[in-house]
Amino acid sequence: SIGGFNDVKHKIIEEVIMPLQYAKICRRIGVSPGRGFIVYGPSGCGKTHLLSCVGEESGLYMESISCCEFINEIETEKIIKRAFANAKNASPSILFFDNFEVLSQTGHQASQNAINGHCSHIFMKYLDSLRKEKCDVVVICATNAIDSIHPSLRRHGRFDVEISMGRQLSAAEKFDILQSCLSSTQYEADIDLESMQIEDDMQGFLACDISGIVREAGLLAVVDAIHASNGDENLLLLDENIPTI
């Protein structure tokens, strides 16, 4: 499940998912859906998780590629070519490139990375082919360094929409994220989440910080239970002894 950033979720659903799901209607009325979207914000704000969840919930084919895995020009070109081919064959579909700044940097940054110059042109070629071939494929990229993305990509016809996740989370959104993180855990039924001073206790927190707190609390509960049972795993696995946060 996804917590917080409802405005971003709605924008992605309405501008990415729905036009793909109803591509025939878009063509019938003469509307060309966007082919490229960039979602940007600080590291740890939840970009990757949100996009992965929205894509999964849509029921559309989605292929995710981490640009951090790109090693050299030859392998990177193969990955890009294969990803676009898979997406076209499975259309309507979504291609998701995470850490996109690794692939498309500008100026001095690009000159420091031999992969960037050649492979960013390869990427542009395949991105442009989606519009020429009228494929029902959308490319979404996530980055924490929007200003490093090459200007030739940040234009209409390539990446038509840029969506920011850089703002501070509201108390309600932090609460939503906390509930989402706790939903997959065993936690005390008498914990009153509503009474928590989220605005004071989680000032400046990102989604990853809230997730980290829940994980840490869970690990502490496990350690306490192990000590209490003298390390008896069979005893710990009984329903009444399952550790709770």
Short mmCIF file of N, CA and C in Angstrom, two decimals, residues 92-210:
data_model
loop_
_atom_site.label_atom_id
_atom_site.label_comp_id
_atom_site.label_asym_id
_atom_site.label_seq_id
_atom_site.Cartn_x
_atom_site.Cartn_y
_atom_site.Cartn_z
N PRO A 92 -0.62 -2.24 -23.74
CA PRO A 92 -0.21 -1.01 -23.05
C PRO A 92 0.69 -1.32 -21.84
N SER A 93 1.74 -0.54 -21.71
CA SER A 93 2.74 -0.86 -20.69
C SER A 93 3.47 0.39 -20.19
N ILE A 94 4.22 0.18 -19.09
CA ILE A 94 4.98 1.26 -18.46
C ILE A 94 6.44 0.82 -18.36
N LEU A 95 7.33 1.73 -18.72
CA LEU A 95 8.76 1.53 -18.51
C LEU A 95 9.19 2.49 -17.41
N PHE A 96 9.80 1.96 -16.37
CA PHE A 96 10.21 2.79 -15.23
C PHE A 96 11.72 2.75 -15.08
N PHE A 97 12.36 3.92 -15.25
CA PHE A 97 13.80 4.05 -15.06
C PHE A 97 14.06 4.80 -13.76
N ASP A 98 14.65 4.09 -12.80
CA ASP A 98 14.96 4.70 -11.50
C ASP A 98 16.38 5.26 -11.52
N ASN A 99 16.65 6.26 -10.67
CA ASN A 99 17.97 6.91 -10.62
C ASN A 99 18.37 7.40 -12.01
N PHE A 100 17.45 8.07 -12.67
CA PHE A 100 17.63 8.44 -14.08
C PHE A 100 18.79 9.40 -14.30
N GLU A 101 19.16 10.15 -13.25
CA GLU A 101 20.26 11.11 -13.42
C GLU A 101 21.57 10.42 -13.79
N VAL A 102 21.69 9.13 -13.47
CA VAL A 102 22.90 8.37 -13.82
C VAL A 102 23.04 8.26 -15.34
N LEU A 103 21.89 8.14 -16.02
CA LEU A 103 21.91 7.97 -17.48
C LEU A 103 22.02 9.28 -18.23
N SER A 104 21.34 10.30 -17.75
CA SER A 104 21.27 11.55 -18.52
C SER A 104 21.70 12.74 -17.68
N GLN A 105 23.00 12.99 -17.70
CA GLN A 105 23.54 14.17 -17.02
C GLN A 105 23.99 15.19 -18.04
N THR A 106 24.23 16.38 -17.57
CA THR A 106 24.59 17.45 -18.49
C THR A 106 25.91 18.10 -18.08
N GLY A 107 26.52 18.73 -19.03
CA GLY A 107 27.74 19.50 -18.75
C GLY A 107 28.89 18.68 -18.24
N HIS A 108 29.58 19.21 -17.20
CA HIS A 108 30.78 18.58 -16.65
C HIS A 108 30.47 17.19 -16.09
N GLN A 109 29.25 17.03 -15.53
CA GLN A 109 28.88 15.73 -14.96
C GLN A 109 28.94 14.63 -16.02
N ALA A 110 28.40 14.92 -17.20
CA ALA A 110 28.36 13.92 -18.25
C ALA A 110 29.76 13.58 -18.74
N SER A 111 30.64 14.57 -18.78
CA SER A 111 31.99 14.33 -19.26
C SER A 111 32.77 13.41 -18.33
N GLN A 112 32.31 13.30 -17.08
CA GLN A 112 32.98 12.43 -16.12
C GLN A 112 32.52 10.98 -16.25
N ASN A 113 31.48 10.74 -17.03
CA ASN A 113 30.92 9.40 -17.16
C ASN A 113 30.80 9.04 -18.64
N ALA A 114 31.60 8.08 -19.07
CA ALA A 114 31.64 7.73 -20.49
C ALA A 114 30.31 7.17 -20.98
N ILE A 115 29.51 6.63 -20.09
CA ILE A 115 28.24 6.03 -20.49
C ILE A 115 27.26 7.10 -20.95
N ASN A 116 27.27 8.26 -20.29
CA ASN A 116 26.21 9.24 -20.47
C ASN A 116 26.01 9.70 -21.90
N GLY A 117 27.08 10.21 -22.54
CA GLY A 117 26.94 10.82 -23.85
C GLY A 117 26.29 9.90 -24.86
N HIS A 118 26.85 8.72 -25.05
CA HIS A 118 26.35 7.79 -26.06
C HIS A 118 24.98 7.25 -25.70
N CYS A 119 24.83 6.80 -24.46
CA CYS A 119 23.60 6.10 -24.07
C CYS A 119 22.40 7.02 -23.90
N SER A 120 22.64 8.26 -23.56
CA SER A 120 21.50 9.18 -23.47
C SER A 120 20.92 9.42 -24.87
N HIS A 121 21.78 9.41 -25.90
CA HIS A 121 21.29 9.55 -27.28
C HIS A 121 20.52 8.30 -27.69
N ILE A 122 21.01 7.14 -27.28
CA ILE A 122 20.30 5.89 -27.56
C ILE A 122 18.92 5.91 -26.91
N PHE A 123 18.90 6.36 -25.64
CA PHE A 123 17.63 6.44 -24.91
C PHE A 123 16.66 7.36 -25.63
N MET A 124 17.14 8.54 -26.07
CA MET A 124 16.28 9.49 -26.78
C MET A 124 15.72 8.89 -28.06
N LYS A 125 16.55 8.12 -28.75
CA LYS A 125 16.11 7.50 -30.01
C LYS A 125 14.93 6.56 -29.77
N TYR A 126 15.04 5.74 -28.73
CA TYR A 126 13.95 4.80 -28.43
C TYR A 126 12.72 5.52 -27.87
N LEU A 127 12.95 6.57 -27.09
CA LEU A 127 11.83 7.35 -26.56
C LEU A 127 11.06 8.01 -27.70
N ASP A 128 11.79 8.58 -28.65
CA ASP A 128 11.15 9.23 -29.81
C ASP A 128 10.40 8.21 -30.66
N SER A 129 10.88 6.97 -30.70
CA SER A 129 10.23 5.95 -31.52
C SER A 129 8.82 5.63 -31.02
N LEU A 130 8.58 5.83 -29.73
CA LEU A 130 7.24 5.54 -29.18
C LEU A 130 6.19 6.43 -29.82
N ARG A 131 6.53 7.70 -30.01
CA ARG A 131 5.58 8.64 -30.61
C ARG A 131 5.43 8.36 -32.11
N LYS A 132 6.56 8.09 -32.77
CA LYS A 132 6.51 7.83 -34.21
C LYS A 132 5.70 6.59 -34.53
N GLU A 133 5.87 5.56 -33.70
CA GLU A 133 5.17 4.29 -33.94
C GLU A 133 3.81 4.23 -33.27
N LYS A 134 3.45 5.30 -32.55
CA LYS A 134 2.17 5.40 -31.83
C LYS A 134 1.96 4.19 -30.92
N CYS A 135 3.02 3.87 -30.16
CA CYS A 135 2.95 2.74 -29.23
C CYS A 135 2.27 3.17 -27.93
N ASP A 136 1.52 2.25 -27.34
CA ASP A 136 0.87 2.52 -26.06
C ASP A 136 1.83 2.18 -24.93
N VAL A 137 2.91 2.94 -24.88
CA VAL A 137 3.95 2.76 -23.87
C VAL A 137 4.27 4.12 -23.27
N VAL A 138 4.36 4.16 -21.95
CA VAL A 138 4.74 5.38 -21.25
C VAL A 138 6.04 5.12 -20.49
N VAL A 139 6.94 6.09 -20.55
CA VAL A 139 8.22 6.00 -19.83
C VAL A 139 8.17 6.94 -18.64
N ILE A 140 8.39 6.39 -17.45
CA ILE A 140 8.45 7.20 -16.23
C ILE A 140 9.85 7.10 -15.66
N CYS A 141 10.43 8.23 -15.33
CA CYS A 141 11.77 8.26 -14.74
C CYS A 141 11.71 8.92 -13.37
N ALA A 142 12.49 8.39 -12.45
CA ALA A 142 12.58 8.98 -11.11
C ALA A 142 14.01 9.47 -10.89
N THR A 143 14.13 10.64 -10.28
CA THR A 143 15.46 11.21 -10.03
C THR A 143 15.44 12.08 -8.79
N ASN A 144 16.58 12.14 -8.11
CA ASN A 144 16.71 13.09 -7.00
C ASN A 144 17.59 14.27 -7.41
N ALA A 145 17.87 14.38 -8.73
CA ALA A 145 18.71 15.47 -9.23
C ALA A 145 18.13 15.96 -10.55
N ILE A 146 16.96 16.58 -10.49
CA ILE A 146 16.26 17.01 -11.69
C ILE A 146 17.08 17.99 -12.53
N ASP A 147 17.88 18.83 -11.89
CA ASP A 147 18.66 19.83 -12.63
C ASP A 147 19.81 19.22 -13.42
N SER A 148 20.12 17.96 -13.15
CA SER A 148 21.21 17.32 -13.89
C SER A 148 20.71 16.62 -15.15
N ILE A 149 19.38 16.54 -15.33
CA ILE A 149 18.83 15.89 -16.51
C ILE A 149 19.06 16.79 -17.72
N HIS A 150 19.53 16.21 -18.81
CA HIS A 150 19.88 16.99 -20.00
C HIS A 150 18.66 17.74 -20.54
N PRO A 151 18.82 19.04 -20.88
CA PRO A 151 17.69 19.86 -21.37
C PRO A 151 16.99 19.28 -22.59
N SER A 152 17.72 18.54 -23.42
CA SER A 152 17.10 17.99 -24.64
C SER A 152 16.04 16.94 -24.31
N LEU A 153 16.10 16.38 -23.10
CA LEU A 153 15.08 15.43 -22.68
C LEU A 153 13.90 16.13 -22.02
N ARG A 154 14.18 17.29 -21.41
CA ARG A 154 13.14 18.00 -20.66
C ARG A 154 12.38 18.96 -21.58
N ARG A 155 11.84 18.41 -22.63
CA ARG A 155 11.05 19.23 -23.54
C ARG A 155 9.80 18.47 -23.96
N HIS A 156 8.82 19.23 -24.48
CA HIS A 156 7.57 18.62 -24.90
C HIS A 156 7.84 17.63 -26.03
N GLY A 157 7.19 16.49 -25.93
CA GLY A 157 7.40 15.45 -26.93
C GLY A 157 8.28 14.34 -26.41
N ARG A 158 9.05 14.64 -25.38
CA ARG A 158 9.86 13.60 -24.73
C ARG A 158 9.33 13.42 -23.31
N PHE A 159 9.80 14.24 -22.39
CA PHE A 159 9.22 14.20 -21.05
C PHE A 159 8.27 15.38 -20.93
N ASP A 160 6.99 15.08 -21.15
CA ASP A 160 5.98 16.13 -21.21
C ASP A 160 5.63 16.70 -19.84
N VAL A 161 5.75 15.86 -18.81
CA VAL A 161 5.30 16.28 -17.47
C VAL A 161 6.38 15.99 -16.44
N GLU A 162 6.61 16.97 -15.56
CA GLU A 162 7.52 16.79 -14.43
C GLU A 162 6.72 16.93 -13.14
N ILE A 163 6.82 15.92 -12.28
CA ILE A 163 6.03 15.89 -11.05
C ILE A 163 6.96 15.92 -9.85
N SER A 164 6.77 16.89 -8.98
CA SER A 164 7.65 17.05 -7.82
C SER A 164 7.12 16.32 -6.59
N MET A 165 8.05 15.66 -5.89
CA MET A 165 7.75 15.09 -4.58
C MET A 165 8.70 15.71 -3.55
N GLY A 166 9.08 16.96 -3.81
CA GLY A 166 10.09 17.61 -2.98
C GLY A 166 9.54 18.39 -1.80
N ARG A 167 8.22 18.50 -1.71
CA ARG A 167 7.68 19.30 -0.61
C ARG A 167 7.70 18.52 0.71
N GLN A 168 7.55 19.26 1.81
CA GLN A 168 7.47 18.64 3.13
C GLN A 168 6.13 17.90 3.27
N LEU A 169 6.17 16.77 3.92
CA LEU A 169 4.94 16.02 4.18
C LEU A 169 4.12 16.70 5.26
N SER A 170 2.81 16.70 5.09
CA SER A 170 1.94 17.24 6.14
C SER A 170 1.81 16.19 7.24
N ALA A 171 1.29 16.61 8.39
CA ALA A 171 1.09 15.67 9.50
C ALA A 171 0.15 14.55 9.09
N ALA A 172 -0.89 14.88 8.31
CA ALA A 172 -1.85 13.87 7.85
C ALA A 172 -1.17 12.85 6.94
N GLU A 173 -0.26 13.31 6.09
CA GLU A 173 0.44 12.40 5.18
C GLU A 173 1.41 11.51 5.94
N LYS A 174 2.07 12.06 6.95
CA LYS A 174 2.97 11.24 7.78
C LYS A 174 2.17 10.16 8.51
N PHE A 175 1.01 10.54 8.99
CA PHE A 175 0.13 9.57 9.66
C PHE A 175 -0.29 8.47 8.68
N ASP A 176 -0.62 8.87 7.46
CA ASP A 176 -1.02 7.93 6.42
C ASP A 176 0.11 6.95 6.12
N ILE A 177 1.34 7.46 6.02
CA ILE A 177 2.51 6.62 5.74
C ILE A 177 2.77 5.68 6.91
N LEU A 178 2.63 6.20 8.13
CA LEU A 178 2.83 5.37 9.32
C LEU A 178 1.84 4.21 9.34
N GLN A 179 0.57 4.50 9.07
CA GLN A 179 -0.44 3.45 9.02
C GLN A 179 -0.13 2.42 7.94
N SER A 180 0.34 2.92 6.79
CA SER A 180 0.69 2.02 5.69
C SER A 180 1.83 1.08 6.09
N CYS A 181 2.85 1.63 6.76
CA CYS A 181 3.99 0.82 7.20
C CYS A 181 3.57 -0.20 8.26
N LEU A 182 2.69 0.21 9.17
CA LEU A 182 2.26 -0.68 10.25
C LEU A 182 1.30 -1.76 9.77
N SER A 183 0.66 -1.54 8.63
CA SER A 183 -0.37 -2.47 8.16
C SER A 183 0.18 -3.87 7.88
N SER A 184 1.47 -3.96 7.61
CA SER A 184 2.07 -5.27 7.32
C SER A 184 2.81 -5.85 8.52
N THR A 185 2.62 -5.23 9.70
CA THR A 185 3.32 -5.69 10.90
C THR A 185 2.33 -6.16 11.97
N GLN A 186 2.87 -6.82 12.98
CA GLN A 186 2.08 -7.16 14.16
C GLN A 186 2.32 -6.05 15.19
N TYR A 187 1.29 -5.26 15.48
CA TYR A 187 1.48 -4.22 16.49
C TYR A 187 0.35 -4.24 17.51
N GLU A 188 0.65 -3.71 18.68
CA GLU A 188 -0.29 -3.75 19.80
C GLU A 188 -1.61 -3.10 19.42
N ALA A 189 -2.71 -3.83 19.66
CA ALA A 189 -4.03 -3.33 19.28
C ALA A 189 -4.43 -2.08 20.06
N ASP A 190 -3.84 -1.91 21.26
CA ASP A 190 -4.24 -0.77 22.08
C ASP A 190 -3.41 0.49 21.81
N ILE A 191 -2.53 0.44 20.82
CA ILE A 191 -1.76 1.64 20.46
C ILE A 191 -2.71 2.66 19.83
N ASP A 192 -2.76 3.85 20.40
CA ASP A 192 -3.64 4.90 19.91
C ASP A 192 -2.84 5.81 18.96
N LEU A 193 -2.87 5.46 17.67
CA LEU A 193 -2.12 6.24 16.69
C LEU A 193 -2.63 7.67 16.60
N GLU A 194 -3.93 7.83 16.81
CA GLU A 194 -4.54 9.16 16.68
C GLU A 194 -3.96 10.15 17.69
N SER A 195 -3.50 9.64 18.85
CA SER A 195 -3.01 10.53 19.91
C SER A 195 -1.54 10.88 19.75
N MET A 196 -0.87 10.31 18.77
CA MET A 196 0.56 10.57 18.59
C MET A 196 0.81 12.00 18.13
N GLN A 197 1.86 12.61 18.68
CA GLN A 197 2.22 13.97 18.30
C GLN A 197 3.12 13.92 17.06
N ILE A 198 2.52 13.57 15.93
CA ILE A 198 3.29 13.34 14.72
C ILE A 198 4.01 14.60 14.25
N GLU A 199 3.34 15.73 14.30
CA GLU A 199 3.95 16.97 13.82
C GLU A 199 5.19 17.32 14.60
N ASP A 200 5.16 17.07 15.92
CA ASP A 200 6.32 17.39 16.77
C ASP A 200 7.38 16.30 16.71
N ASP A 201 6.96 15.03 16.77
CA ASP A 201 7.91 13.93 16.84
C ASP A 201 8.54 13.56 15.50
N MET A 202 7.87 13.93 14.40
CA MET A 202 8.38 13.55 13.08
C MET A 202 8.66 14.77 12.21
N GLN A 203 9.14 15.83 12.82
CA GLN A 203 9.40 17.05 12.08
C GLN A 203 10.51 16.82 11.06
N GLY A 204 10.23 17.15 9.80
CA GLY A 204 11.23 17.01 8.75
C GLY A 204 11.41 15.59 8.23
N PHE A 205 10.59 14.64 8.70
CA PHE A 205 10.74 13.24 8.29
C PHE A 205 10.30 13.03 6.85
N LEU A 206 11.02 12.13 6.16
CA LEU A 206 10.63 11.65 4.85
C LEU A 206 9.97 10.27 5.02
N ALA A 207 9.44 9.74 3.92
CA ALA A 207 8.80 8.42 3.98
C ALA A 207 9.77 7.36 4.48
N CYS A 208 11.04 7.44 4.04
CA CYS A 208 12.02 6.42 4.44
C CYS A 208 12.32 6.49 5.94
N ASP A 209 12.24 7.69 6.53
CA ASP A 209 12.49 7.83 7.96
C ASP A 209 11.39 7.15 8.77
N ILE A 210 10.14 7.34 8.33
CA ILE A 210 9.00 6.72 9.03
C ILE A 210 9.06 5.20 8.90
#
